[in-house]
CSV table of C-alpha atoms in Angstrom, one decimal:
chain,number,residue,atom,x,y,z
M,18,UNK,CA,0.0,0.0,0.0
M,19,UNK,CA,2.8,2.6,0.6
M,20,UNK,CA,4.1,1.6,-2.7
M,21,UNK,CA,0.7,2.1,-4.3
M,22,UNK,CA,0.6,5.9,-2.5
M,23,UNK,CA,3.9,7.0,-3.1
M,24,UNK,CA,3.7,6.3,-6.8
M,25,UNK,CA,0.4,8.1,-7.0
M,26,UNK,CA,2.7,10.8,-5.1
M,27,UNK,CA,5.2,10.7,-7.8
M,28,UNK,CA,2.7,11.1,-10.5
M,29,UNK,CA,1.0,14.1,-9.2
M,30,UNK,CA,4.2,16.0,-8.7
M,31,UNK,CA,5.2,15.1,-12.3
M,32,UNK,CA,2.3,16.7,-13.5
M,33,UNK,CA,2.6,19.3,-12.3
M,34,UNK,CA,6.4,20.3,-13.0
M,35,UNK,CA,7.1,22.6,-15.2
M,36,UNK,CA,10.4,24.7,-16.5
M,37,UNK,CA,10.2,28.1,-17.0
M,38,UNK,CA,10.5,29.6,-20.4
M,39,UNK,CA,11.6,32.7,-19.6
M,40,UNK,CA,15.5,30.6,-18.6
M,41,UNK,CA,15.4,30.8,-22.7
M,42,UNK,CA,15.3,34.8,-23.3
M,43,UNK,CA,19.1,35.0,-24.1
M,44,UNK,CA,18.6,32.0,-26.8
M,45,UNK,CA,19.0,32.9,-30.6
M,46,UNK,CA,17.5,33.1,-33.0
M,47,UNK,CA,14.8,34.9,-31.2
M,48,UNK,CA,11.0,33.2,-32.6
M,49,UNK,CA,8.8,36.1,-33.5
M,50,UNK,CA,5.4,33.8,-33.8
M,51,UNK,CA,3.5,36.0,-35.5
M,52,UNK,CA,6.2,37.0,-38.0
M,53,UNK,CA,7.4,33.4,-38.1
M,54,UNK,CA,3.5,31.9,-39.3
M,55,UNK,CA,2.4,34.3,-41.5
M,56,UNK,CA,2.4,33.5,-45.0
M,57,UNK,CA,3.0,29.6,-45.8
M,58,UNK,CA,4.2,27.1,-43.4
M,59,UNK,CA,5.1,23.4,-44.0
M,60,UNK,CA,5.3,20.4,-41.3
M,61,UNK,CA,6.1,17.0,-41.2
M,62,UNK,CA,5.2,15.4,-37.9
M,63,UNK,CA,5.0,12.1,-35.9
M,64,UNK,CA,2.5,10.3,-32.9
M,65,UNK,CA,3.9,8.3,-30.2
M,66,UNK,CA,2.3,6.3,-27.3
M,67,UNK,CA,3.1,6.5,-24.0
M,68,UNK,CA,6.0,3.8,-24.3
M,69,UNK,CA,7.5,5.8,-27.6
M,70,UNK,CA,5.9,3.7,-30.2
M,71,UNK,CA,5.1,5.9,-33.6
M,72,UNK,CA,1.3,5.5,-34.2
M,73,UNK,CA,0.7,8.0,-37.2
M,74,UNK,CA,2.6,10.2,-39.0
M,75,UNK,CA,1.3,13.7,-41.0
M,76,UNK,CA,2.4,16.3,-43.1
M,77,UNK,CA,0.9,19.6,-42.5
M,78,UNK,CA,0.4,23.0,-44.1
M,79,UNK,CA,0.0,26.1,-42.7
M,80,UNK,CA,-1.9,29.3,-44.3
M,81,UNK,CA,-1.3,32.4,-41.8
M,82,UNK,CA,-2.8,35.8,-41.9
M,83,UNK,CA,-2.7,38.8,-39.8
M,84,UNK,CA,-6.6,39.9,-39.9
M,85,UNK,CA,-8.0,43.5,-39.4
M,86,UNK,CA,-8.0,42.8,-35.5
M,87,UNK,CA,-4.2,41.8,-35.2
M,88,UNK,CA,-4.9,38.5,-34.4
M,89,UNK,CA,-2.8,35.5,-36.4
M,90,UNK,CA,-5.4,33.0,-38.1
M,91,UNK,CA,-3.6,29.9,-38.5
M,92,UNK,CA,-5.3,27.9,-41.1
M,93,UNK,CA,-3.9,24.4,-40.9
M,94,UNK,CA,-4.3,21.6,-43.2
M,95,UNK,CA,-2.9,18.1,-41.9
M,96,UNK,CA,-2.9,14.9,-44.1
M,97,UNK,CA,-2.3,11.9,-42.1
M,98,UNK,CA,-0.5,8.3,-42.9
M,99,UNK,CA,-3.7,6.3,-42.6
M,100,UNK,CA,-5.4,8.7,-45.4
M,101,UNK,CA,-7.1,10.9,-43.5
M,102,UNK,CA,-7.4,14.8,-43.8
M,103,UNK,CA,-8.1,16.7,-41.5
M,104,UNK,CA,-8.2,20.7,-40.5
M,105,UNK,CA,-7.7,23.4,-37.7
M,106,UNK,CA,-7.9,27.0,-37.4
M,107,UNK,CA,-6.2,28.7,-34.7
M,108,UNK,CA,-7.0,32.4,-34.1
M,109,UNK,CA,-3.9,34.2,-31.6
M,110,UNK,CA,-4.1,37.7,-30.1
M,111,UNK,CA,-0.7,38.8,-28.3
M,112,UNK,CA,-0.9,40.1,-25.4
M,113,UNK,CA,2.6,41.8,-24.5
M,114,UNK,CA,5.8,40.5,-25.4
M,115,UNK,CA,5.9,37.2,-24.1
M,116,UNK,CA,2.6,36.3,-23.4
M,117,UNK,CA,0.0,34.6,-26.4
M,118,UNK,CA,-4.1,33.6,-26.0
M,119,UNK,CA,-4.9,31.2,-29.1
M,120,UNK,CA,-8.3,29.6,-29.4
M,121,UNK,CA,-9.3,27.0,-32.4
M,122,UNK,CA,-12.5,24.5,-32.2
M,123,UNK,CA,-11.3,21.6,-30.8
M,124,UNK,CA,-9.5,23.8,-27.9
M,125,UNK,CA,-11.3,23.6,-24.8
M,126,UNK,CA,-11.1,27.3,-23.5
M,127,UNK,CA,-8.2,28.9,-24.4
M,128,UNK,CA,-4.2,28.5,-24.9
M,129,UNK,CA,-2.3,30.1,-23.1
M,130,UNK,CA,1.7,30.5,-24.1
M,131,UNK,CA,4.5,32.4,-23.2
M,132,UNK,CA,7.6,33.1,-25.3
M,133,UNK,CA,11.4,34.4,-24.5
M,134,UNK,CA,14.2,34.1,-27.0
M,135,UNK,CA,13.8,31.2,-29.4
M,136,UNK,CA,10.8,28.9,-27.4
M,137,UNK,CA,7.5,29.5,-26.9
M,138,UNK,CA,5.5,27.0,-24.7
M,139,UNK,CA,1.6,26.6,-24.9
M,140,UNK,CA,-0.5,24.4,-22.4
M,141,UNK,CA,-4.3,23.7,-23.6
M,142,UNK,CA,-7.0,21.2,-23.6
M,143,UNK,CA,-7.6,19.7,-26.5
M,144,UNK,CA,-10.4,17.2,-27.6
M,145,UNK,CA,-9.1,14.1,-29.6
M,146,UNK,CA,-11.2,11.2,-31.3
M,147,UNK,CA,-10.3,8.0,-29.7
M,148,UNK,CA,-12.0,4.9,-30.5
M,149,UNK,CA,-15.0,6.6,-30.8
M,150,UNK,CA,-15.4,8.4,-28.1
M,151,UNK,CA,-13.6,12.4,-27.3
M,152,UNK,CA,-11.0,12.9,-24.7
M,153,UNK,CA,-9.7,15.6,-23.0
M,154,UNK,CA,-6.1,16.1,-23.1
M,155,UNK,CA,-3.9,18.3,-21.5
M,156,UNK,CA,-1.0,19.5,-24.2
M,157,UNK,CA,2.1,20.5,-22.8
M,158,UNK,CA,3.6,22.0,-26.2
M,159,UNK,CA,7.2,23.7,-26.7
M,160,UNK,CA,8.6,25.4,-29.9
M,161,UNK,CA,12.3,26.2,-30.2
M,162,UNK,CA,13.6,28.4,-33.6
M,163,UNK,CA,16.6,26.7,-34.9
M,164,UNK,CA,18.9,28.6,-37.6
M,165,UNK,CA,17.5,28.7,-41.2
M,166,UNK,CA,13.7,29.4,-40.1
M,167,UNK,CA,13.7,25.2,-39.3
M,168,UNK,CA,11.0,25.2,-35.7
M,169,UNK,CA,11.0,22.2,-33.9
M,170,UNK,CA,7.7,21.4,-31.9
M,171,UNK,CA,7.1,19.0,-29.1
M,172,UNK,CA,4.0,18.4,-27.2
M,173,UNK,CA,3.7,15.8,-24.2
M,174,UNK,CA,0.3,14.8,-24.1
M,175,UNK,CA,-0.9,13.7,-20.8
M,176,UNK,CA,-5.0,12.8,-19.4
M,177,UNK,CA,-5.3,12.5,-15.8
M,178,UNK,CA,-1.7,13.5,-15.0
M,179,UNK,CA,-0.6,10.6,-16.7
M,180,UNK,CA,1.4,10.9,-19.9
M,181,UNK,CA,-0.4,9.4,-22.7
M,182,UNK,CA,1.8,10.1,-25.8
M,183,UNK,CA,4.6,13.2,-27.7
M,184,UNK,CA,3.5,14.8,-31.0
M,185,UNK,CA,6.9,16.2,-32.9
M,186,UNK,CA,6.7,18.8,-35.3
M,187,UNK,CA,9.5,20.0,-37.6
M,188,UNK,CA,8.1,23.1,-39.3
M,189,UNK,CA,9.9,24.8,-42.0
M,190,UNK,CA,9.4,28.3,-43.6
């Protein structure tokens, strides 16, 4: 019985770690988001399980826009392994520096992300199809700006405080 509570112990504190994006302000180059997404964007990404297994892979491209509110509309178009299409449309308003609200329909509430220097991490809900059903899952989602406009994108994905799986992006201007 310890055993049992002091895992259950471990996985509570795990979720709930976090590092601090702001320890990446002196990084280089330094990701404008905004700047970085609009106009045409092209992805090639992968899905893992929990135990690192690749279940699906996708290419994705991106259509941003600034509209007549300042907001960046991120228009995404994703074509999976298996056949399927599918789409999402993000809409982000900045609100200082460092700090970024997105919102897109299968976002439950809103995104909320902080950048400094080359990362940017968003956490949101998100509602995936799984066997039928829709689960919640909480994406823990960082972006780092490598030389030669090349972003690399990771995103833990976890549902109950339990990690369930890692998207990775590489996105390329």
């Amino acid at each position: 019985m310890k055993a049992f509570a002091m895992l259950i112990s471990i996985l509570v504190t795990a979720g709930c770690s976090a590092i601090n994006v702001a320890q990446y302000s002196e990084n280089k180059p330094r990701l404008d988001l905004f700047q970085y997404f609009e106009g045409e964007t092209k992805g090639w990404g992968i899905v893992q399980d929990r135990s690192g297994r690749l279940t699906r892979q996708f290419v994705v491209e991106i259509r941003g826009t600034i509209d007549a509110g300042g907001r960046l509309v991120l228009e995404e178009h994703f074509n999976w392994s298996d056949g399927e299409k599918s789409s999402r449309t993000w809409t982000i308003e900045k609100s200082d520096d460092h700090t970024f609200a997105g919102t897109a329909g299968d976002v439950v509430g809103t995104a909320e992300g902080k950048a400094y220097g080359n990362a940017l991490n968003w956490r949101y809900k998100l509602l995936l199809e799984v066997d039928g059903s829709s689960w919640k899952v909480n994406f823990d989602d960082w972006m780092f700006l490598q030389p030669d406009n090349v972003l690399i994108n990771r995103a833990a994905m976890s549902k109950f405080g339990l990690h369930v799986g890692d998207v990775t992006i590489v996105f390329k201007k």
